[in-house]
Short mmCIF file of C-alpha atoms and ligand atoms in Angstrom, two decimals:
data_model
loop_
_atom_site.label_atom_id
_atom_site.label_comp_id
_atom_site.label_asym_id
_atom_site.label_seq_id
_atom_site.Cartn_x
_atom_site.Cartn_y
_atom_site.Cartn_z
CA MET T 9 116.99 98.09 135.97
CA PHE T 10 115.09 100.31 133.11
CA ASP T 11 114.17 103.67 134.04
CA VAL T 12 111.38 103.23 131.27
CA ILE T 13 109.38 99.69 130.36
CA VAL T 14 106.95 100.07 127.85
CA ILE T 15 104.15 97.67 128.21
CA GLY T 16 102.57 97.33 123.90
CA GLY T 17 104.34 98.50 121.12
CA ASN T 18 101.33 100.07 118.80
CA LEU T 19 101.54 103.66 117.63
CA ALA T 20 100.78 104.65 122.21
CA GLY T 21 103.69 102.77 123.11
CA ALA T 22 106.60 103.21 120.52
CA SER T 23 105.76 106.95 120.36
CA ALA T 24 106.18 106.81 124.40
CA ALA T 25 109.01 104.81 124.05
CA ILE T 26 110.24 106.63 121.46
CA ASN T 27 109.94 109.96 123.04
CA ALA T 28 111.85 108.73 126.41
CA VAL T 29 114.43 107.92 125.08
CA GLU T 30 114.90 110.83 123.41
CA LYS T 31 115.41 112.29 126.60
CA GLY T 32 118.89 109.64 127.40
CA VAL T 33 117.01 107.50 129.82
CA ASN T 34 117.20 103.75 129.20
CA VAL T 35 114.52 102.44 128.10
CA ALA T 36 112.86 98.78 127.24
CA LEU T 37 109.51 97.79 124.65
CA VAL T 38 108.11 94.99 124.89
CA GLU T 39 105.50 94.20 122.13
CA ARG T 40 103.43 90.20 122.04
CA HIS T 41 104.12 90.33 118.46
CA LYS T 42 107.27 90.27 116.64
CA GLU T 43 105.92 91.69 113.69
CA PRO T 44 102.69 94.97 113.17
CA PHE T 45 99.56 92.39 113.22
CA SER T 46 98.67 92.89 109.21
CA PRO T 47 96.35 94.36 107.52
CA PRO T 48 95.72 95.90 111.03
CA HIS T 49 92.36 96.29 113.11
CA CYS T 50 91.96 99.63 111.93
CA GLY T 51 89.96 101.95 109.63
CA GLU T 52 92.94 103.91 108.97
CA GLY T 53 91.57 107.50 108.84
CA ILE T 54 93.51 110.14 110.70
CA ALA T 55 93.38 114.20 110.57
CA ASP T 56 95.96 115.72 108.73
CA VAL T 57 97.10 117.64 111.77
CA THR T 58 98.30 114.26 113.40
CA GLY T 59 99.93 112.71 110.00
CA GLU T 60 102.30 115.90 110.90
CA LEU T 61 102.95 113.98 114.38
CA LEU T 62 104.15 110.91 112.79
CA GLU T 63 106.26 112.67 109.44
CA LEU T 64 103.70 110.78 107.25
CA ASP T 65 106.16 112.86 104.90
CA LYS T 66 109.50 112.22 106.35
CA ILE T 67 108.94 108.51 106.60
CA ASN T 68 107.51 108.12 103.05
CA CYS T 69 104.16 106.73 104.06
CA PRO T 70 102.15 106.42 101.38
CA LYS T 71 99.24 107.60 101.99
CA ASN T 72 95.48 108.41 99.64
CA GLU T 73 93.98 112.29 100.53
CA ILE T 74 90.13 112.49 101.21
CA LYS T 75 88.14 115.21 99.89
CA PHE T 76 85.32 114.83 100.49
CA VAL T 77 82.88 113.11 103.32
CA GLN T 78 79.49 111.49 102.96
CA ILE T 79 77.27 110.90 105.63
CA ASN T 80 74.29 109.74 106.15
CA VAL T 81 71.79 108.96 109.27
CA SER T 82 69.41 105.77 108.89
CA THR T 83 68.26 107.10 105.56
CA PHE T 84 69.62 107.72 101.83
CA LYS T 85 69.88 111.87 102.95
CA GLU T 86 72.95 112.77 102.75
CA TYR T 87 74.91 115.85 104.22
CA LEU T 88 78.68 115.82 101.99
CA PHE T 89 81.75 117.71 103.33
CA LYS T 90 84.55 119.41 101.11
CA LEU T 91 86.75 119.20 102.62
CA LYS T 92 89.32 122.67 102.50
CA THR T 93 91.75 123.76 105.01
CA GLN T 94 91.02 120.82 106.90
CA LYS T 95 92.42 116.78 105.38
CA ILE T 96 91.83 113.49 106.20
CA PHE T 97 94.33 110.61 105.14
CA ILE T 98 93.96 107.49 104.80
CA ILE T 99 97.17 105.93 106.20
CA ASP T 100 99.21 102.65 105.55
CA ARG T 101 98.98 101.90 109.44
CA ASN T 102 101.81 99.22 109.01
CA TYR T 103 104.01 101.02 107.79
CA VAL T 104 103.87 103.75 110.18
CA GLU T 105 104.18 101.13 112.97
CA LYS T 106 107.38 99.21 111.48
CA SER T 107 109.23 102.39 111.16
CA LEU T 108 108.08 104.08 114.36
CA LEU T 109 109.85 100.11 115.71
CA GLU T 110 112.43 101.00 113.76
CA LYS T 111 113.07 104.15 114.84
CA ALA T 112 112.29 103.18 118.68
CA GLU T 113 115.24 100.84 118.23
CA LYS T 114 117.94 102.48 116.34
CA LYS T 115 117.59 105.70 119.09
CA GLY T 116 118.39 102.65 121.56
CA VAL T 117 115.04 101.23 123.15
CA THR T 118 115.51 97.44 123.73
CA LEU T 119 113.02 96.14 122.08
CA PHE T 120 110.79 92.50 123.30
CA LEU T 121 109.30 91.33 120.13
CA GLY T 122 107.00 88.59 119.64
CA VAL T 123 107.09 88.74 123.47
CA SER T 124 104.15 88.85 126.00
CA MET T 125 104.38 90.39 129.08
CA SER T 126 102.32 86.99 131.47
CA ASP T 127 102.02 89.05 135.41
CA PHE T 128 103.27 92.63 136.58
CA LYS T 129 104.86 92.61 140.00
CA SER T 130 104.55 96.09 141.84
CA PRO T 131 105.73 98.48 141.34
CA ASN T 132 108.89 97.46 139.25
CA ASN T 133 108.40 93.60 137.89
CA VAL T 134 107.56 92.56 134.70
CA ILE T 135 107.37 89.46 134.40
CA LEU T 136 107.97 87.99 130.33
CA ASP T 137 106.61 84.58 128.75
CA ASN T 138 110.04 83.61 127.77
CA GLU T 139 110.97 83.29 131.72
CA GLU T 140 112.47 86.21 131.17
CA ASN T 141 111.73 88.68 134.23
CA ILE T 142 112.52 92.88 133.56
CA SER T 143 112.23 95.69 136.69
CA GLY T 144 111.16 99.37 135.15
CA ARG T 145 110.74 102.15 137.63
CA VAL T 146 108.19 103.78 135.18
CA ILE T 147 105.79 101.52 133.42
CA ILE T 148 103.80 102.71 130.68
CA ASP T 149 100.68 100.43 130.12
CA ALA T 150 100.41 101.32 126.11
CA SER T 151 98.87 97.86 125.68
CA GLY T 152 95.54 98.66 124.00
CA ILE T 153 91.80 97.68 125.21
CA ALA T 154 93.70 94.91 127.95
CA CYS T 155 95.10 97.26 129.89
CA GLN T 156 97.00 94.44 130.68
CA VAL T 157 99.11 96.76 134.45
CA GLY T 158 95.48 98.48 135.57
CA ARG T 159 94.04 95.14 135.69
CA ARG T 160 96.73 94.10 137.46
CA ILE T 161 97.36 96.55 139.88
CA GLY T 162 93.14 96.71 140.87
CA LEU T 163 93.06 99.40 138.46
CA LYS T 164 88.42 99.65 137.36
CA THR T 165 89.30 98.62 134.23
CA HIS T 166 86.29 96.85 133.30
CA LEU T 167 84.41 97.98 130.13
CA LYS T 168 80.67 97.47 130.67
CA PRO T 169 78.92 95.43 127.49
CA GLU T 170 77.60 99.26 125.73
CA ASP T 171 81.29 100.90 126.31
CA ILE T 172 83.23 98.74 124.44
CA GLY T 173 82.71 99.26 120.13
CA VAL T 174 82.06 95.94 119.12
CA CYS T 175 84.08 96.35 115.26
CA ILE T 176 84.38 93.93 111.55
CA GLN T 177 85.87 95.23 108.82
CA SER T 178 86.85 93.34 105.72
CA ARG T 179 89.62 94.67 103.53
CA VAL T 180 87.41 94.98 99.98
CA LYS T 181 88.75 95.33 96.17
CA SER T 182 85.96 96.81 94.22
CA ASN T 183 85.99 100.05 92.68
CA PHE T 184 86.13 103.25 94.64
CA ASN T 185 86.09 106.72 94.39
CA ASN T 186 88.84 107.54 96.16
CA LEU T 187 88.64 110.94 97.46
CA ILE T 188 84.85 110.10 98.77
CA GLN T 189 85.36 108.83 102.87
CA LYS T 190 81.72 106.67 103.57
CA MET T 191 80.17 106.87 106.94
CA TRP T 192 76.82 106.00 107.45
CA PHE T 193 75.61 105.98 110.82
CA HIS T 194 72.71 103.73 112.90
CA THR T 195 70.38 101.60 110.33
CA PRO T 196 70.71 99.54 108.94
CA TYR T 197 74.23 98.48 108.78
CA ALA T 198 75.22 99.90 112.07
CA PRO T 199 72.58 99.98 114.97
CA PHE T 200 73.38 102.49 116.86
CA GLY T 201 77.26 103.15 115.59
CA TYR T 202 78.44 103.51 111.99
CA ALA T 203 79.80 101.59 109.48
CA TRP T 204 82.71 103.19 107.36
CA VAL T 205 84.31 103.06 103.46
CA PHE T 206 88.28 104.38 103.87
CA PRO T 207 89.09 104.54 100.35
CA LYS T 208 92.84 103.13 100.07
CA SER T 209 93.20 103.89 95.91
CA ASN T 210 90.24 103.85 93.82
CA THR T 211 90.48 99.71 93.97
CA LEU T 212 91.24 99.44 97.32
CA ALA T 213 89.11 100.00 100.71
CA ASN T 214 89.30 99.37 104.38
CA ILE T 215 85.07 98.77 104.67
CA GLY T 216 83.78 98.18 108.49
CA LEU T 217 81.31 98.69 111.00
CA GLY T 218 81.21 99.58 115.01
CA ILE T 219 78.65 99.23 116.64
CA PRO T 220 77.90 99.41 120.73
CA GLY T 221 78.26 95.65 122.11
CA GLY T 222 75.57 93.93 123.99
CA GLN T 223 73.38 93.67 120.67
CA LYS T 224 71.72 90.48 119.50
CA VAL T 225 72.89 91.50 115.75
CA ASP T 226 74.67 89.16 113.29
CA LEU T 227 78.22 91.56 112.77
CA ASP T 228 79.13 89.20 109.53
CA GLU T 229 75.84 89.85 107.85
CA LEU T 230 76.05 93.35 108.32
CA LEU T 231 78.96 94.08 106.90
CA LYS T 232 78.14 91.42 103.65
CA ASN T 233 74.93 94.05 103.33
CA TYR T 234 76.55 97.12 103.73
CA ILE T 235 79.55 95.88 101.44
CA ASN T 236 77.06 94.40 99.10
CA PHE T 237 75.10 98.32 99.46
CA ILE T 238 78.27 99.92 98.83
CA THR T 239 80.15 97.92 95.37
CA ASP T 240 76.26 96.55 94.13
CA GLY T 241 78.00 92.69 95.00
CA ASN T 242 81.12 93.49 92.45
CA CYS T 243 84.20 93.03 94.77
CA THR T 244 85.99 90.67 95.95
CA VAL T 245 86.81 90.69 100.18
CA LEU T 246 90.58 90.56 100.49
CA SER T 247 90.44 89.64 104.99
CA THR T 248 88.27 90.19 107.34
CA PHE T 249 88.51 90.56 111.70
CA ARG T 250 86.78 91.71 114.41
CA SER T 251 88.10 93.97 116.98
CA CYS T 252 87.19 95.87 119.57
CA VAL T 253 88.19 99.65 121.03
CA PRO T 254 87.29 101.11 124.48
CA SER T 255 84.53 103.67 123.82
CA GLY T 256 83.95 103.97 127.49
CA LEU T 257 84.98 106.65 129.96
CA PRO T 258 88.69 108.07 129.74
CA LEU T 259 90.11 105.71 132.47
CA GLN T 260 90.63 107.44 135.93
CA PRO T 261 93.45 107.91 137.28
CA LEU T 262 96.25 107.82 134.44
CA VAL T 263 98.83 107.65 136.48
CA GLN T 264 99.00 105.09 139.46
CA ASP T 265 101.94 105.05 141.88
CA ASN T 266 105.13 104.71 138.79
CA VAL T 267 102.36 103.19 135.87
CA MET T 268 101.19 105.78 133.26
CA PHE T 269 98.53 105.15 131.27
CA VAL T 270 98.29 105.97 127.55
CA GLY T 271 96.19 105.39 124.24
CA ASP T 272 93.11 102.21 124.01
CA ALA T 273 94.56 101.22 127.89
CA ALA T 274 93.45 104.78 129.00
CA ARG T 275 90.49 104.80 127.06
CA LEU T 276 91.32 108.21 125.30
CA VAL T 277 89.49 107.24 122.46
CA ASP T 278 86.29 109.28 120.92
CA SER T 279 83.01 108.07 121.85
CA ALA T 280 81.01 109.04 118.91
CA THR T 281 83.32 107.96 116.58
CA GLY T 282 86.18 105.76 117.51
CA ALA T 283 88.63 107.94 116.38
CA GLY T 284 91.62 106.70 118.74
CA ILE T 285 94.92 107.17 116.65
CA HIS T 286 95.50 110.99 117.89
CA HIS T 287 95.06 110.36 121.15
CA ALA T 288 97.35 107.11 121.04
CA ILE T 289 100.00 109.60 119.89
CA CYS T 290 99.33 111.86 122.15
CA SER T 291 99.33 110.84 125.13
CA GLY T 292 101.83 107.78 124.56
CA SER T 293 104.89 110.84 123.40
CA LEU T 294 103.44 113.33 125.91
CA SER T 295 104.08 109.85 128.83
CA GLY T 296 106.93 109.11 127.22
CA CYS T 297 108.93 112.87 127.78
CA ILE T 298 107.42 112.82 131.06
CA ALA T 299 108.49 109.60 132.44
CA ALA T 300 112.38 110.58 131.06
CA LYS T 301 112.02 114.05 132.52
CA TYR T 302 110.90 112.48 135.93
CA VAL T 303 113.23 110.00 135.80
CA ARG T 304 116.46 112.42 135.79
CA GLY T 305 114.81 114.88 138.20
CA VAL T 306 113.38 117.13 135.82
CA LEU T 307 109.90 117.29 137.01
CA PRO T 308 109.30 115.95 140.54
CA SER T 309 106.19 113.84 139.62
CA LEU T 310 104.46 111.79 136.98
CA GLU T 311 101.76 112.70 137.95
CA ILE T 312 102.25 116.27 135.78
CA TYR T 313 100.66 113.31 132.64
CA GLN T 314 97.11 113.44 134.25
CA THR T 315 97.01 117.43 135.21
CA GLU T 316 98.44 118.41 131.33
CA MET T 317 95.48 115.27 130.38
CA GLN T 318 92.55 117.04 132.10
CA ASN T 319 91.28 119.00 129.15
CA LYS T 320 91.48 116.09 126.48
CA ILE T 321 90.13 113.60 129.19
CA SER T 322 86.78 116.52 129.52
CA ARG T 323 86.45 116.35 126.15
CA LEU T 324 86.29 112.82 125.76
CA THR T 325 83.71 112.71 128.47
CA ARG T 326 81.44 114.82 127.70
CA THR T 327 80.96 113.30 124.48
CA TYR T 328 80.44 109.84 125.98
CA TYR T 329 77.61 111.60 128.44
CA ASN T 330 75.80 113.37 125.41
CA LYS T 331 76.04 109.94 123.20
CA SER T 332 75.00 107.73 126.05
CA LYS T 333 71.58 109.76 126.22
CA LEU T 334 70.65 108.52 122.50
CA THR T 335 69.26 105.38 123.85
CA THR T 336 66.18 105.38 121.62
CA ASP T 337 65.95 105.22 117.53
CA GLN T 338 64.27 108.20 117.43
CA LYS T 339 67.02 110.38 119.57
CA TYR T 340 69.33 109.00 118.31
CA ILE T 341 68.21 109.83 114.63
CA SER T 342 67.00 112.85 115.39
CA ALA T 343 70.51 114.21 117.60
CA TYR T 344 72.08 112.48 114.44
CA LYS T 345 70.76 114.64 112.10
CA LYS T 346 70.96 117.82 113.47
CA ALA T 347 74.09 117.64 114.04
CA TRP T 348 75.97 116.80 110.49
CA ALA T 349 72.78 118.90 109.20
CA LEU T 350 73.84 121.85 111.51
CA LEU T 351 78.22 120.87 110.20
CA SER T 352 77.44 120.68 107.05
CA ILE T 353 75.78 124.07 106.78
CA THR T 354 77.91 125.15 108.82
CA ASN T 355 81.09 123.63 106.43
CA LYS T 356 79.26 124.99 103.31
CA ILE T 357 78.98 128.20 104.84
CA PHE T 358 82.20 129.50 107.04
CA PRO T 359 84.69 125.67 105.72
CA ASN T 360 87.57 127.94 107.41
CA PHE T 361 86.32 128.40 110.32
CA PHE T 362 84.66 124.87 110.95
CA GLN T 363 87.91 123.01 109.70
CA GLY T 364 90.02 125.03 110.95
CA TYR T 365 88.13 124.78 114.62
CA VAL T 366 88.90 121.01 113.81
CA ALA T 367 92.11 121.39 113.49
CA LYS T 368 92.66 123.54 116.52
CA VAL T 369 91.55 121.60 119.22
CA LEU T 370 93.96 119.10 117.60
CA ARG T 371 97.20 120.92 117.74
CA LYS T 372 96.04 121.88 121.74
CA ASP T 373 97.38 118.61 121.80
CA TYR T 374 100.83 119.51 119.77
CA ALA T 375 101.14 123.23 122.40
CA ILE T 376 101.38 120.52 125.57
CA LEU T 377 103.84 117.87 123.86
CA GLU T 378 105.93 121.24 122.96
CA LYS T 379 106.13 122.42 126.60
CA TYR T 380 107.71 119.06 127.48
CA LYS T 381 109.38 117.79 124.16
C1 FAD V 224 87.98 98.12 113.61
C2 FAD V 224 88.56 99.65 114.17
C3 FAD V 224 88.80 100.54 112.85
C4 FAD V 224 89.29 102.14 113.52
N1 FAD V 224 89.92 102.99 112.82
C5 FAD V 224 90.08 103.86 114.08
C6 FAD V 224 90.07 105.22 112.17
O1 FAD V 224 90.43 105.46 111.64
N2 FAD V 224 91.13 106.43 113.75
C7 FAD V 224 91.17 106.44 114.48
O2 FAD V 224 91.93 107.29 114.71
N3 FAD V 224 91.35 105.35 114.85
C8 FAD V 224 90.53 104.24 114.59
N4 FAD V 224 90.37 103.08 115.98
C9 FAD V 224 91.13 103.19 116.96
C10 FAD V 224 92.64 102.51 117.08
O3 FAD V 224 92.67 101.59 116.02
C11 FAD V 224 92.82 102.79 118.41
O4 FAD V 224 92.21 103.77 119.25
C12 FAD V 224 94.24 103.04 117.95
O5 FAD V 224 95.09 101.47 117.54
C13 FAD V 224 95.06 102.97 120.00
O6 FAD V 224 96.43 102.45 120.13
P1 FAD V 224 96.90 101.95 120.88
O7 FAD V 224 98.22 101.65 120.81
O8 FAD V 224 96.91 102.57 122.56
O9 FAD V 224 96.19 100.32 121.46
P2 FAD V 224 96.50 99.30 120.44
O10 FAD V 224 97.25 99.74 118.89
O11 FAD V 224 95.57 97.71 120.88
O12 FAD V 224 98.39 98.29 120.06
C14 FAD V 224 98.50 98.06 122.09
C15 FAD V 224 99.13 96.95 121.60
O13 FAD V 224 99.49 96.11 122.73
C16 FAD V 224 99.89 94.96 122.77
N5 FAD V 224 100.24 93.60 123.54
C17 FAD V 224 99.18 93.91 124.61
N6 FAD V 224 98.64 92.98 125.14
C18 FAD V 224 100.45 92.46 125.70
C19 FAD V 224 100.88 92.09 126.42
N7 FAD V 224 100.12 91.20 127.18
N8 FAD V 224 102.47 91.90 126.50
C20 FAD V 224 102.35 92.81 125.52
N9 FAD V 224 102.23 93.28 124.44
C21 FAD V 224 100.68 93.65 124.16
C22 FAD V 224 99.61 94.15 121.13
O14 FAD V 224 99.99 93.57 120.57
C23 FAD V 224 99.50 95.34 120.52
O15 FAD V 224 100.02 95.81 119.68
C24 FAD V 224 89.81 101.76 114.82
C25 FAD V 224 89.69 100.51 115.96
C26 FAD V 224 88.68 99.70 115.70
C27 FAD V 224 89.62 98.11 116.68
#
């Protein structure tokens, strides 16, 4: 029997497995893809604080540093944020995922790559699609939006259409200013959501959009229009994918008996921005530490994970309810315009305070993690 089995080998799952094995327990990780999905289903934008957790410099991860964020809300009026203390990186997520899995293997995690969990028999048995059956004392569900273990043990994992961020993204070759990240909120490109340009260099960018599900719109058409607007039609689209991100309330509970939920499986995504990388890495890492310490008898219960995540859950819950109130065009546009106008003025006058605050919130997760490392 394994001490810990992690289902899903992306950012949350790999972080969980590495942190658990580092505490001296016996860990298996099951990931249905042999290689990370390429190109990744992600804009690849992260804050530098998150980059520290990923040790981007140590692993030599290619990254583009953003110096300005340009925001539009339904009109051509722009709010420009100059980044001074806070940095944003557009990373190479495939590179990160490969490095994490290599690190996990080197540290002794048993990897089942190219193998799916086809069923789960509570409390310990993970049935694989290669006919193998493995068991674990603690199970960490890092399977993304499908929340594969959660739905099999009867948790309410169903998401309403409006609580699913429906996304489409292309990898585009054209001329870009690689210092500027662009986000266009609401119409005409992304009704009740936003479209983005995350440049990876001055010739390559991730251009995409994400909107709440349940709307009768043509995603391909919206993306085509936005890409044309950004590039004046002078571009080559290298690849396009559709994907989803959970944008509902965090899953409750985050621990059920011997099962812990992390990352998108736990719905730990900011519903206003769709950002989930930071939460995936932090929740994954914390769950791995706590699971291992529980197995070794150092901690009395897995419930400590739920307690430590409570502040994050409250923050994400507040964002969700604030956003849910913006049900009409008028409410949406006026709230977003007000918020970005206020933030851009604050950023102009007190850049260190504003950007420092963002970093401080993210660093709180470090402090929690440090307690269990
Ligand atoms: C288009 C798009 C753009 C985004 N851009 C950003 C961004 O720029 N910045 C940001 O912070 N966030 C972004 N996000 C959100 C971010 O990508 C996610 O929050 C993050 O990837 C969650 O990581 P995870 O490890 O929890 O889940 P996932 O990345 O979904 O990983 C789940 C893993 O589980 C595996 N799996 C699933 N079922 C099984 C099974 N039965 N057996 C074995 N393995 C299984 C899957 O193959 C997958 O590898 C974006 C999301 C989308 C859709």
